[in-house]
Short mmCIF file of C-alpha atoms and ligand atoms in Angstrom, two decimals:
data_model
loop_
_atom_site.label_atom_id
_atom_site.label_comp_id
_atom_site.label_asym_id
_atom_site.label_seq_id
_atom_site.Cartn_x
_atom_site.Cartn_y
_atom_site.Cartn_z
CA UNK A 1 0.00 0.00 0.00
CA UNK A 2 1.13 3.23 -0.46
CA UNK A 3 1.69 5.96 1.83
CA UNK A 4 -0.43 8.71 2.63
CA UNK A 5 0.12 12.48 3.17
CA UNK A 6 -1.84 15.29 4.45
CA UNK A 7 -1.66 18.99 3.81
CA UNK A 8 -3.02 21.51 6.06
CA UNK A 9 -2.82 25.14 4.20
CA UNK A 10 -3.61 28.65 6.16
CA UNK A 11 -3.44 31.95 4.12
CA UNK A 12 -3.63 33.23 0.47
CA UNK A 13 -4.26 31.67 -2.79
CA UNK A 14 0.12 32.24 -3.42
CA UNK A 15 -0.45 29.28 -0.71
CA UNK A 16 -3.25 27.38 -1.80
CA UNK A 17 -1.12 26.82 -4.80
CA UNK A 18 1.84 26.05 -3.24
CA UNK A 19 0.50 23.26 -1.19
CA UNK A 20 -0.46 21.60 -4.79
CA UNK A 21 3.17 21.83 -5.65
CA UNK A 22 4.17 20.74 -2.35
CA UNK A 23 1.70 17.39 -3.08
CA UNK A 24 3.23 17.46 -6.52
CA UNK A 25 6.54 16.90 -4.42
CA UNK A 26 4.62 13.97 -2.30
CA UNK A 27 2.91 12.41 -5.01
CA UNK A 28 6.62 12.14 -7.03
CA UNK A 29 7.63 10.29 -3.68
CA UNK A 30 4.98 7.79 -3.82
CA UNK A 31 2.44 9.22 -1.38
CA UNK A 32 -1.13 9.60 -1.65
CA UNK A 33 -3.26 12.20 -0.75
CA UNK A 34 -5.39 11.24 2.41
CA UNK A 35 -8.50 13.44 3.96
CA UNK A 36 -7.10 13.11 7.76
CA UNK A 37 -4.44 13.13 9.88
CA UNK A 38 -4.76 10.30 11.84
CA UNK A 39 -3.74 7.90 8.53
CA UNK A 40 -1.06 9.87 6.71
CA UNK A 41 2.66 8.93 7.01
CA UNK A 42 3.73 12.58 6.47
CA UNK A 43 1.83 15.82 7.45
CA UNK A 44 2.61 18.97 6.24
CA UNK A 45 1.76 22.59 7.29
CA UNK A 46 2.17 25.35 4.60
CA UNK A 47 1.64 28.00 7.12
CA UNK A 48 0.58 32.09 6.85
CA UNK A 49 1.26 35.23 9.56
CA UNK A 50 -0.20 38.55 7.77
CA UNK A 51 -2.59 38.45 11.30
CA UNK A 52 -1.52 37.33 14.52
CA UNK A 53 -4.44 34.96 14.41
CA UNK A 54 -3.53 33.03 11.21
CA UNK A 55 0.25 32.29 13.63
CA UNK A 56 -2.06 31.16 16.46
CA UNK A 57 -4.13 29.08 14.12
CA UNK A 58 -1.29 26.99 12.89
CA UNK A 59 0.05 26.56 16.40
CA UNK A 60 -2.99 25.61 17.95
CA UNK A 61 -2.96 22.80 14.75
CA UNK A 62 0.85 21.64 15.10
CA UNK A 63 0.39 21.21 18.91
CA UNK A 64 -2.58 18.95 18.62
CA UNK A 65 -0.05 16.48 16.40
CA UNK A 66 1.90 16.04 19.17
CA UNK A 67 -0.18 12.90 20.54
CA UNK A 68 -0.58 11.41 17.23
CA UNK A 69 3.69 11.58 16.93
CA UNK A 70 3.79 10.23 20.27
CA UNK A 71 1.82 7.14 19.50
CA UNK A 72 3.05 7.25 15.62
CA UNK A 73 6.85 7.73 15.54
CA UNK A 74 7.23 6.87 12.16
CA UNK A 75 4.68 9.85 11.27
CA UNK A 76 6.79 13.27 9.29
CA UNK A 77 5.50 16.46 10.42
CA UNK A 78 6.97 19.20 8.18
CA UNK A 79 6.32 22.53 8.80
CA UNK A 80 6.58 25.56 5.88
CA UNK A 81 5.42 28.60 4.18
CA UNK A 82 5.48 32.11 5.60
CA UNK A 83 5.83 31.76 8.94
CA UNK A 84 9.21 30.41 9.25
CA UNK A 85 10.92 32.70 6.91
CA UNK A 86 10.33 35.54 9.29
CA UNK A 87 13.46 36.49 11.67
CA UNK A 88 14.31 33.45 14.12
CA UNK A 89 10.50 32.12 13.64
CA UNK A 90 12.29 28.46 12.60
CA UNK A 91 14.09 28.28 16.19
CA UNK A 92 11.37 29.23 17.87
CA UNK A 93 9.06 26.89 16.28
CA UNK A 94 11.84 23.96 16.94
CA UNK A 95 12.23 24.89 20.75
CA UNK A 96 8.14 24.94 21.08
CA UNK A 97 7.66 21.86 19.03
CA UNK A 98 10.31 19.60 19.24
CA UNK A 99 8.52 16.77 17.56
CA UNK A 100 8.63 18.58 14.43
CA UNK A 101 10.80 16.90 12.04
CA UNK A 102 11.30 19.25 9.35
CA UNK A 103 11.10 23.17 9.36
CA UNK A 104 11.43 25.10 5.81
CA UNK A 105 10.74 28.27 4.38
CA UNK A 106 9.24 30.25 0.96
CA UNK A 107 12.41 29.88 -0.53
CA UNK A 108 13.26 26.56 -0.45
CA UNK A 109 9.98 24.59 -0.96
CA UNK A 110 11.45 22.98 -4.06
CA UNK A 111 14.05 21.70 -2.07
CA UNK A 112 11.02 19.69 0.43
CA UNK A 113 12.10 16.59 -1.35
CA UNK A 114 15.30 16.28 -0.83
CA UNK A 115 14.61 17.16 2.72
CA UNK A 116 11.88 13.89 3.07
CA UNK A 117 14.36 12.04 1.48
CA UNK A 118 17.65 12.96 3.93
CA UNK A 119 14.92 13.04 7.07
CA UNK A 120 14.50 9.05 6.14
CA UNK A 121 17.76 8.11 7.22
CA UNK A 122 18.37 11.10 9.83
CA UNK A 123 17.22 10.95 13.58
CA UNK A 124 17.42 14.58 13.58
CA UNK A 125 14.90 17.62 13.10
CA UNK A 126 16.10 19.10 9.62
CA UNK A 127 15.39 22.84 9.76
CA UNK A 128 16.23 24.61 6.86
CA UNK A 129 15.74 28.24 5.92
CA UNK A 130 17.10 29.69 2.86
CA UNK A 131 17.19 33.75 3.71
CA UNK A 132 17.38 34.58 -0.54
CA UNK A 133 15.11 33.92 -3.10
CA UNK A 134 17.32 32.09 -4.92
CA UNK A 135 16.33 30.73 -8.87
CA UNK A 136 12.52 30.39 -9.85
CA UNK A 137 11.58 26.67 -10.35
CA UNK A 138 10.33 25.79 -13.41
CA UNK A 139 9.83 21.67 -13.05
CA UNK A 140 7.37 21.78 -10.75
CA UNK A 141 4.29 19.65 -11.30
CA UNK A 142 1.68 20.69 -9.42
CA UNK A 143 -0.95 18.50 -8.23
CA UNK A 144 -3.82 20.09 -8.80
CA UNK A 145 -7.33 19.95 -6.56
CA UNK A 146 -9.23 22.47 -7.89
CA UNK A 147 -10.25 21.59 -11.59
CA UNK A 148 -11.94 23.30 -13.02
CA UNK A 149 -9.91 25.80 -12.06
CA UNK A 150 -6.25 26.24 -11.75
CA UNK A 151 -4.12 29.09 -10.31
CA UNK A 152 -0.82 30.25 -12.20
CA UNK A 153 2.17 32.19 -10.57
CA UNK A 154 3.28 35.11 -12.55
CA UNK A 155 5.61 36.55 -10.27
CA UNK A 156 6.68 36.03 -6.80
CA UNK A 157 7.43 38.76 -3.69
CA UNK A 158 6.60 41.90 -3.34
CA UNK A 159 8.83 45.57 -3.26
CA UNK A 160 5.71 47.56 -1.62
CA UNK A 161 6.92 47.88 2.13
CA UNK A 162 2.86 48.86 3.02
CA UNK A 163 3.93 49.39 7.03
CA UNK A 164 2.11 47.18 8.51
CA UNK A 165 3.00 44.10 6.18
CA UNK A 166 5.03 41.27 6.87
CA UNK A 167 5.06 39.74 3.08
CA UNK A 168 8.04 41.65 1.71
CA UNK A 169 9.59 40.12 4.30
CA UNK A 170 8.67 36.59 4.42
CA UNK A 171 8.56 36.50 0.11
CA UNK A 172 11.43 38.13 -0.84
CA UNK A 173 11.87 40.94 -3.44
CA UNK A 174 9.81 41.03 -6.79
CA UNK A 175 10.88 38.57 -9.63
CA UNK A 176 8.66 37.60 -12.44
CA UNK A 177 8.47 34.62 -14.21
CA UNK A 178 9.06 34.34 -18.04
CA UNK A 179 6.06 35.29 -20.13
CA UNK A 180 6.77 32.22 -22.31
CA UNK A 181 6.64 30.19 -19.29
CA UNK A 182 3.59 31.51 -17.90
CA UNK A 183 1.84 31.52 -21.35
CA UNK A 184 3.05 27.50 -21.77
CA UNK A 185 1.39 26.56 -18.85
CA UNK A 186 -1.87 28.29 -19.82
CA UNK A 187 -1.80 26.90 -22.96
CA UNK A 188 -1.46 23.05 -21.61
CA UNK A 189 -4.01 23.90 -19.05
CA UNK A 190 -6.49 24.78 -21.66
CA UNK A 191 -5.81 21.85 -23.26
CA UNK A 192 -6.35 19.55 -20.45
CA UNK A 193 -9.89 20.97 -19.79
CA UNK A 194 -8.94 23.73 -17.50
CA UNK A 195 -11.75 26.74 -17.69
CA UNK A 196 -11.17 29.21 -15.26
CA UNK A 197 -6.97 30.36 -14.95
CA UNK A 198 -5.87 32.91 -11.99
CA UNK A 199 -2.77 34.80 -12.34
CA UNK A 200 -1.27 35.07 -9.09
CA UNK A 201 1.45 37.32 -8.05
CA UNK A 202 1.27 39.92 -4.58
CA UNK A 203 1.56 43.07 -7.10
CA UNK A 204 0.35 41.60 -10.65
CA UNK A 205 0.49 45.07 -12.05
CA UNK A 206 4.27 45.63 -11.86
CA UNK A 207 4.69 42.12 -13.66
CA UNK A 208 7.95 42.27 -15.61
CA UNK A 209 9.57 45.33 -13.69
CA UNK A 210 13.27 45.72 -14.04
CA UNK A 211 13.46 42.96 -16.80
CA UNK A 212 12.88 43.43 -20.82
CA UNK A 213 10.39 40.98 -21.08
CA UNK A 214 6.48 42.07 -21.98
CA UNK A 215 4.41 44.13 -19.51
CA UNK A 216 0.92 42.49 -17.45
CA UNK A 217 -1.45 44.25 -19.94
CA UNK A 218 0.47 42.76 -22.75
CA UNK A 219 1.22 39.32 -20.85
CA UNK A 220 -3.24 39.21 -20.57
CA UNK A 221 -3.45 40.18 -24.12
CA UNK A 222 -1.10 37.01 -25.19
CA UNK A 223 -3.48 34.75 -22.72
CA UNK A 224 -6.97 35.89 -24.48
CA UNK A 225 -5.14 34.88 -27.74
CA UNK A 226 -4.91 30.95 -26.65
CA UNK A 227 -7.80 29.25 -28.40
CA UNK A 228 -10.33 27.76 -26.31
CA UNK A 229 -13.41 29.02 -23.89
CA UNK A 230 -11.94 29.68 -21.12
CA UNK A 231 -12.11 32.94 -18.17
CA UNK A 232 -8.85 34.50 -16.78
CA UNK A 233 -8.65 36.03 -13.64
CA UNK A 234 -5.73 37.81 -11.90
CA UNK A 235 -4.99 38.94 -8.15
CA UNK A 236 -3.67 40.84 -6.71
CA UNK A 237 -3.26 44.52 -8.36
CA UNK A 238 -2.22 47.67 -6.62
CA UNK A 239 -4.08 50.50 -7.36
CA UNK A 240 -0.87 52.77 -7.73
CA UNK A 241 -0.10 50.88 -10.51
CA UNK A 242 -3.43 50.49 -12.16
CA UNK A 243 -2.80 51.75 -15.29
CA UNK A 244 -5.32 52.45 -18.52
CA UNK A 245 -3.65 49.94 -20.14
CA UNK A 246 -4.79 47.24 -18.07
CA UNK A 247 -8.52 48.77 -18.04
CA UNK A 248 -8.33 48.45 -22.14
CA UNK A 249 -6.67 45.38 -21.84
CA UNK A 250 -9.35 43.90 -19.51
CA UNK A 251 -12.17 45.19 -21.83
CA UNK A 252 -10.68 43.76 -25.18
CA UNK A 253 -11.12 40.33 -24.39
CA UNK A 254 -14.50 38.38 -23.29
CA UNK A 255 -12.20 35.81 -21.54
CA UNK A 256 -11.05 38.37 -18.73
CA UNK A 257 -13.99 38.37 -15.78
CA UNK A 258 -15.55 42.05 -15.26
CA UNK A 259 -14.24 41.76 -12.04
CA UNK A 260 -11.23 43.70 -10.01
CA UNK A 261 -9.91 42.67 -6.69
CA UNK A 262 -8.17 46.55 -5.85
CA UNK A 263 -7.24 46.72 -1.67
CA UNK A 264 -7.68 49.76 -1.01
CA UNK A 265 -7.18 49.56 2.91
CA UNK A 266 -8.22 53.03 3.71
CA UNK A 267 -10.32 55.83 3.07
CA UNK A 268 -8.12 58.61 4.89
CA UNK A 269 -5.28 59.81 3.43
CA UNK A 270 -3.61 59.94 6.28
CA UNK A 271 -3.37 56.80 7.12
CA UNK A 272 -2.74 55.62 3.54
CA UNK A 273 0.44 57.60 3.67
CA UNK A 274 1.48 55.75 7.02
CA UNK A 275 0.68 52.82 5.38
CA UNK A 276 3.07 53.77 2.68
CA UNK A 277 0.44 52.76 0.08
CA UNK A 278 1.33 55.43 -1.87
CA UNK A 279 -1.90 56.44 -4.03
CA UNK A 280 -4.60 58.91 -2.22
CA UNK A 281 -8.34 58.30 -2.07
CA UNK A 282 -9.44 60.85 -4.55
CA UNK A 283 -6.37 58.92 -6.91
CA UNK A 284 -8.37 55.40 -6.08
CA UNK A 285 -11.68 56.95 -7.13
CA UNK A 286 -9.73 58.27 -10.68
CA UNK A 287 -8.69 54.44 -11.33
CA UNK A 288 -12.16 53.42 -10.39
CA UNK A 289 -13.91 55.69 -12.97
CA UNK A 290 -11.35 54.50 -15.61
CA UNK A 291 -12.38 51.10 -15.03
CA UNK A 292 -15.78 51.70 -15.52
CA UNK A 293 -15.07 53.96 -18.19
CA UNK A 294 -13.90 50.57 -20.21
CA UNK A 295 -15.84 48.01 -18.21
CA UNK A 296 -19.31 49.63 -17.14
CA UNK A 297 -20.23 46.17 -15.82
CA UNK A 298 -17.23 45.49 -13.77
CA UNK A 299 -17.69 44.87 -10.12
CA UNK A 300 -15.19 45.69 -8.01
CA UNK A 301 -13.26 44.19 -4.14
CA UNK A 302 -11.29 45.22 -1.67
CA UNK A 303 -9.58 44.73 1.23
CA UNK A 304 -9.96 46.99 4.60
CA UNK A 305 -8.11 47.77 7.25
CA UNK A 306 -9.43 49.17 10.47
CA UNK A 307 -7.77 49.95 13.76
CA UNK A 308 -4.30 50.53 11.95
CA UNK A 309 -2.26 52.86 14.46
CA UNK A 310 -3.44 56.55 15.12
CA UNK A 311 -6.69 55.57 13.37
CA UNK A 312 -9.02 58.45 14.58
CA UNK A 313 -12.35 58.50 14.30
CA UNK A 314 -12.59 60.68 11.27
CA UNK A 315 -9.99 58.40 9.59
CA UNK A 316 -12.58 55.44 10.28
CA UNK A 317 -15.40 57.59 8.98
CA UNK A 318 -13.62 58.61 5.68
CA UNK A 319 -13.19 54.77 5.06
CA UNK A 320 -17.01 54.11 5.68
CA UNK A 321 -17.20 57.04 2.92
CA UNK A 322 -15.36 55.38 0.35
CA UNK A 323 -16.89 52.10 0.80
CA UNK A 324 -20.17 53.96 0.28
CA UNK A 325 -18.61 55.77 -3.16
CA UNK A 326 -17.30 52.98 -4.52
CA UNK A 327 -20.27 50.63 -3.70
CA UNK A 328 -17.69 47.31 -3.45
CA UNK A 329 -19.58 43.87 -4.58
CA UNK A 330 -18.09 42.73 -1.56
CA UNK A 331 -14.44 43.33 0.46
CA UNK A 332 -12.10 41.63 3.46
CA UNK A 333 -12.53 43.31 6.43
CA UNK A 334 -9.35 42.97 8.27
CA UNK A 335 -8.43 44.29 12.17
CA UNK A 336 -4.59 45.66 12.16
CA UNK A 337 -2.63 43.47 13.57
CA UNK A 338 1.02 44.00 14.67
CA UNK A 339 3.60 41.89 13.24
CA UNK A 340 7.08 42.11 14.28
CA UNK A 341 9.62 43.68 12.11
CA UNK A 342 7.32 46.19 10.48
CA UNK A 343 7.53 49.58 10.18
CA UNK A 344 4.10 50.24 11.82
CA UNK A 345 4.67 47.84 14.47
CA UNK A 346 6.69 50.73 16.00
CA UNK A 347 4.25 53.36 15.66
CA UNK A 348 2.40 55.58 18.62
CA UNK A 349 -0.63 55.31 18.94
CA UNK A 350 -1.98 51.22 18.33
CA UNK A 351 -5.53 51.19 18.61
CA UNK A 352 -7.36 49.65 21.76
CA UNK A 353 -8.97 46.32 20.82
CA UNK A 354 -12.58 47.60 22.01
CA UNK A 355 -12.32 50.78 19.55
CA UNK A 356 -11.35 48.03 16.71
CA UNK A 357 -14.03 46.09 17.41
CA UNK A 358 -16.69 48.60 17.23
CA UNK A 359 -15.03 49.63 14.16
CA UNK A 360 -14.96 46.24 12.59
CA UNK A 361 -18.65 45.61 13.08
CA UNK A 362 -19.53 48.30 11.82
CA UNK A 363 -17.72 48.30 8.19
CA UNK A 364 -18.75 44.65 8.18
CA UNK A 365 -22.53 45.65 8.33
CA UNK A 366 -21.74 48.63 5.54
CA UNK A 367 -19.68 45.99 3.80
CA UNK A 368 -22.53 43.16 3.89
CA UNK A 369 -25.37 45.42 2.79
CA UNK A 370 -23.18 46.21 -0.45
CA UNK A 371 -22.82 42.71 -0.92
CA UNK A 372 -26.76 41.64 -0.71
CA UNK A 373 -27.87 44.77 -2.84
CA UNK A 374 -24.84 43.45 -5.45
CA UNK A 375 -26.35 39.84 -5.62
CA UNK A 376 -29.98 40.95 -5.53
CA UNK A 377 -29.24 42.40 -8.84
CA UNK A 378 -29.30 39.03 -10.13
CA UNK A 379 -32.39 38.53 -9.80
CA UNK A 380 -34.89 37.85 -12.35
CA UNK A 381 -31.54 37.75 -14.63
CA UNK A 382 -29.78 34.80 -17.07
CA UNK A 383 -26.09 34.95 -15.75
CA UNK A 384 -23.20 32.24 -16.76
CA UNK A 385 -21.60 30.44 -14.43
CA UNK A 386 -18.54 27.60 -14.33
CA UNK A 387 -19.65 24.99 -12.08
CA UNK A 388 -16.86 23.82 -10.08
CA UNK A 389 -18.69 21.48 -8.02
CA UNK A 390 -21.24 19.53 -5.85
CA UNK A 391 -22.88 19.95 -2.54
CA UNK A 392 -24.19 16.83 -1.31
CA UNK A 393 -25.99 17.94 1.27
CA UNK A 394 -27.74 20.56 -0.72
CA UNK A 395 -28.50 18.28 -3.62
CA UNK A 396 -27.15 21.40 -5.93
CA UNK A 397 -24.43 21.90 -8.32
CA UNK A 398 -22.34 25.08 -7.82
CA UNK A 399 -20.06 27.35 -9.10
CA UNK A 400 -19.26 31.37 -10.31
CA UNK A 401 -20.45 33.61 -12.34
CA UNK A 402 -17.61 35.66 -14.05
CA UNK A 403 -18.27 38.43 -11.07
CA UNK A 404 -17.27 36.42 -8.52
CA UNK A 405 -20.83 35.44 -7.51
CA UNK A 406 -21.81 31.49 -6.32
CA UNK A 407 -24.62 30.47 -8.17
CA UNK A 408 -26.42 27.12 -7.25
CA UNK A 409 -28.33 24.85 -9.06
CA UNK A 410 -30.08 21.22 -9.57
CA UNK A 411 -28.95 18.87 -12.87
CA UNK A 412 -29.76 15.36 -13.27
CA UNK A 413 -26.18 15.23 -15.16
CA UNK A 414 -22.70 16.23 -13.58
CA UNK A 415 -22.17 19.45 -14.54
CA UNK A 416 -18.83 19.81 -13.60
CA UNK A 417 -16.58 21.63 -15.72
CA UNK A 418 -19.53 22.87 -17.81
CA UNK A 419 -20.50 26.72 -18.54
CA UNK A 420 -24.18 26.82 -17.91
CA UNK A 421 -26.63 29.56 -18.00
CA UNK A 422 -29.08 30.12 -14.80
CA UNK A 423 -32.05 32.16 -14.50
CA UNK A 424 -31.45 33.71 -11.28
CA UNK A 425 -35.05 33.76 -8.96
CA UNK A 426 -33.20 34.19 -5.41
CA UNK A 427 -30.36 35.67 -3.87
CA UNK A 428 -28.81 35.25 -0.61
CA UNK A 429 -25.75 37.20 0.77
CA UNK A 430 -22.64 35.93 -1.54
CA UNK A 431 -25.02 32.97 -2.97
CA UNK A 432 -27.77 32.93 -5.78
CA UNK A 433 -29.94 29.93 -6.48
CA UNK A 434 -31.70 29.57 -10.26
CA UNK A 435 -32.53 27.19 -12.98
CA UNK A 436 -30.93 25.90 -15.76
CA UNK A 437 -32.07 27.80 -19.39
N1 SAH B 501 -0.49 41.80 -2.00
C1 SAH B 501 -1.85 41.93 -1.75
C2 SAH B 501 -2.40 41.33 -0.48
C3 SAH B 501 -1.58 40.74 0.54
S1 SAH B 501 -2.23 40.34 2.07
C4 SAH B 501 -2.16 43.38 -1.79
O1 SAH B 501 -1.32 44.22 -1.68
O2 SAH B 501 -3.29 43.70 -1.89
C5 SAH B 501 -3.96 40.48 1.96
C6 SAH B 501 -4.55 41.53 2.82
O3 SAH B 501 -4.26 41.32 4.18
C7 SAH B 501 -4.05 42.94 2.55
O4 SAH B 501 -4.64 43.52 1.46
C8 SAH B 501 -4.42 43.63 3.84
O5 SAH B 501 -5.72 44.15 3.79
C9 SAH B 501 -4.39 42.53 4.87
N2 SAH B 501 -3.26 42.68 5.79
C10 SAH B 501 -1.94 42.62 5.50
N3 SAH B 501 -1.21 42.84 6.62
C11 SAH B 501 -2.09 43.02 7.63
C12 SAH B 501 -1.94 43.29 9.04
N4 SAH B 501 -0.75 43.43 9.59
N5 SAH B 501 -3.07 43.42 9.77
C13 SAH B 501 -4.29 43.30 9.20
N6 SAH B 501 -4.48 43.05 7.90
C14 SAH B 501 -3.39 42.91 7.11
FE1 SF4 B 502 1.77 43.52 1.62
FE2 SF4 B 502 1.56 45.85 0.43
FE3 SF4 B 502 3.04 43.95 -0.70
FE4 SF4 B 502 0.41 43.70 -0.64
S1 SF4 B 502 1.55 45.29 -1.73
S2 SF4 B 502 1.89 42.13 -0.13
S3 SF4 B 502 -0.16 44.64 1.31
S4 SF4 B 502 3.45 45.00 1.23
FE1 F3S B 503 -0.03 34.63 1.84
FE2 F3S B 503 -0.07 34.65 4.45
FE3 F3S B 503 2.20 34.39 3.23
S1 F3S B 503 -1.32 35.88 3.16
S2 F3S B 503 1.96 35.45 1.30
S3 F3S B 503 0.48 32.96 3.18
S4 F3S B 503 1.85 35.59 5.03
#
């Protein structure tokens, strides 16, 4: 029989996608996937800590393994991602969990083979943290879970410094990948049945920065020329660098989704300059009204930050504005949260949990009254959607419309994989529920 593996995954989609490389690693091994951790032979954690919560989270998880090590000793428990690249996090996750066999970073994940392999024959805890970027990796296979979608890496790090943010730290500088790499993979995932392809990359928009290679409105143009009926979507873009070019870009294809994930964190400008995010709100609405200048239909997202240092009520209020201007189709909500080695981790002023709380509750209301008014629009309406999968207990198929929206259905056939056209006739918070036309 083989042996099994189990990944547990906190964070981003960058991570989502890296765990399906890391079980491309496991799978080249000779493991198989397994649902829990009581049967697999190797466990791994591809860990996150943008929030003080997400570094609790995986704690709380690696602690409860200690039992099943104890009465399992030929059990691997590897431990990777984000949270031990950051300053002395490996040590300090060896001293609190000595049972841990091996510890590796966001550089070195390619390397996790190897590791398995030397950790075989090796009584020793193998921690290994490689503080550059080093090459990217080209001949990874992923294994992918999520057909019929698949993500795509376009570039890897981030150069933005926003104060409170522990990614430039944890992923390295900026560095994209080829465009005739990227476009490749696209192509073969097409071909393979593939229907729905995310770009991924922390800062999308400065794709190809600092080398002569083409730029990310060019690099979508090239995708949208790949035969085949397919959507694109890309995350994450900063709106400092949303350009025209990417609004024409998005409009000239029918394979790019009329829909924009743009964080803007803030509605006060003065705490978007101590954030260091370097674009003002009246320059956010500007890229907004170029977007819909393009793209009337396209929704847009965000990402919110409340309870970031020095945060004054009037600061809080000018966010609640914004939200209001913009009308998001629906946004993360996110309480600050201090992370060690930042810049605003040393800033007066942090905000009292209480005041953040209050805060929070109240953008989330704003937020999820956006969010029904956005789906209730639906309503009455044909809209396409990918379905991506089943829910059993529901007896519906499910999957997105090219807005971002979850639309359910019933089908006597598996509809996985297929575009199919609902009439919408109800709408509940992020979900709407029709009939096949
Ligand atoms: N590169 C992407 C997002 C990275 S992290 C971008 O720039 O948009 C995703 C979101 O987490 C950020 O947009 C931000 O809203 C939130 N975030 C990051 N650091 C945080 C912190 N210290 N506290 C609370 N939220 C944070
Ligand atoms: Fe973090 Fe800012 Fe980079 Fe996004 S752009 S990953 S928020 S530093
Ligand atoms: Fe993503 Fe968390 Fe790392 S949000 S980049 S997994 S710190």
């Amino acid at each position: 029989m083989n042996k099994l593996f189990h990944i547990v995954t906190y964070g981003c989609q960058m991570n989502v996608h890296e765990s399906e490389k890391i079980a491309g690693i496991l799978s080249g091994l000779g493991y198989e996937s397994c649902d829990d951790m009581e049967s697999a032979d190797i466990v791994v954690f591809n860990t996150c800590c943008i929030r003080e919560n997400a570094e609790n989270h995986a704690y709380g998880n690696i602690g409860m393994l200690k039992k099943l090590k104890a009465a399992n000793k030929n059990m691997i428990i590897a431990v990777g991602g984000c949270l031990p690249q950051q300053m002395n996090k490996a040590e300090n996750l060896h001293e609190k969990f000595p049972y841990v066999d091996i510890i590796f970073g966001t550089h070195n994940l390619s390397k996790l083979r190897d590791y398995i392999i030397e950790k075989q024959t090796r009584k020793k805890p193998i921690i290994r943290i490689d503080e550059r970027e080093g090459e990217i990796c080209e001949n990874e296979k992923p294994l992918r879970t999520s057909y019929p979608n698949a993500w795509v890496n376009i570039m890897y790090g981030c150069n933005n410094f926003c104060s409170y943010c522990i990614v430039p730290y944890v992923r390295g500088r900026e560095r994209s990948r080829k465009s005739e790499n990227i476009i490749a993979e696209v192509r073969q995932l097409v071909s393979e049945g593939y229907r729905e392809i995310t770009l991924l990359g922390q800062n999308v928009n400065s794709y190809g920065n600092g080398t002569d290679d083409i730029t990310f409105p060019e690099l979508l143009s090239k995708i949208c020329e790949i035969d085949g009926k397919f959507r694109i979507r890309f995350m994450t873009s900063h709106p400092k660098d949303f350009s025209e070019e990417l609004a024409k870009a998005m409009s000239q294809s029918d394979k790019i989704c009329h829909l924009l994930h743009l964080p803007v964190q803030s509605g006060s400008d003065r705490i978007l300059r101590a954030m260091n995010r370097r674009y003002t709100s009246s320059d956010y609405l500007r890229k907004v009204d170029i977007l819909k200048k393009y793209i009337p239909d396209c929704e847009i997202t965000t990402d919110l930050i409340v309870g970031f240092p020095g945060e004054t009520e009037e600061d809080f209020n000018a966010t609640l504005d914004l939200v209001k201007r913009v009308d998001f189709s629906s946004a993360f909500t996110f309480v600050y949260s201090r992370r060690e080695g930042t810049k605003a981790a040393t800033m007066p002023d942090q905000i009292p949990e209480d005041v953040s709380k209050r805060r929070i509750m109240q953008l989330v209301d704003l937020v999820n009254a956006q969010t029904r008014a956005h789906s209730a629009k639906f309503v009455g309406k044909t809209t396409e959607i990918l379905c991506e999968d089943y829910d059993e207990k529901r007896g519906l198929y499910l999957g997105r419309n090219e807005y971002g929206r979850m639309g359910y259905f019933k089908s006597e056939c598996d509809e996985r994989g297929n575009f199919v056209n609902l009439k919408i006739n109800q709408a509940n918070g992020v979900s709407l529920f029709g009939d096949k036309v």
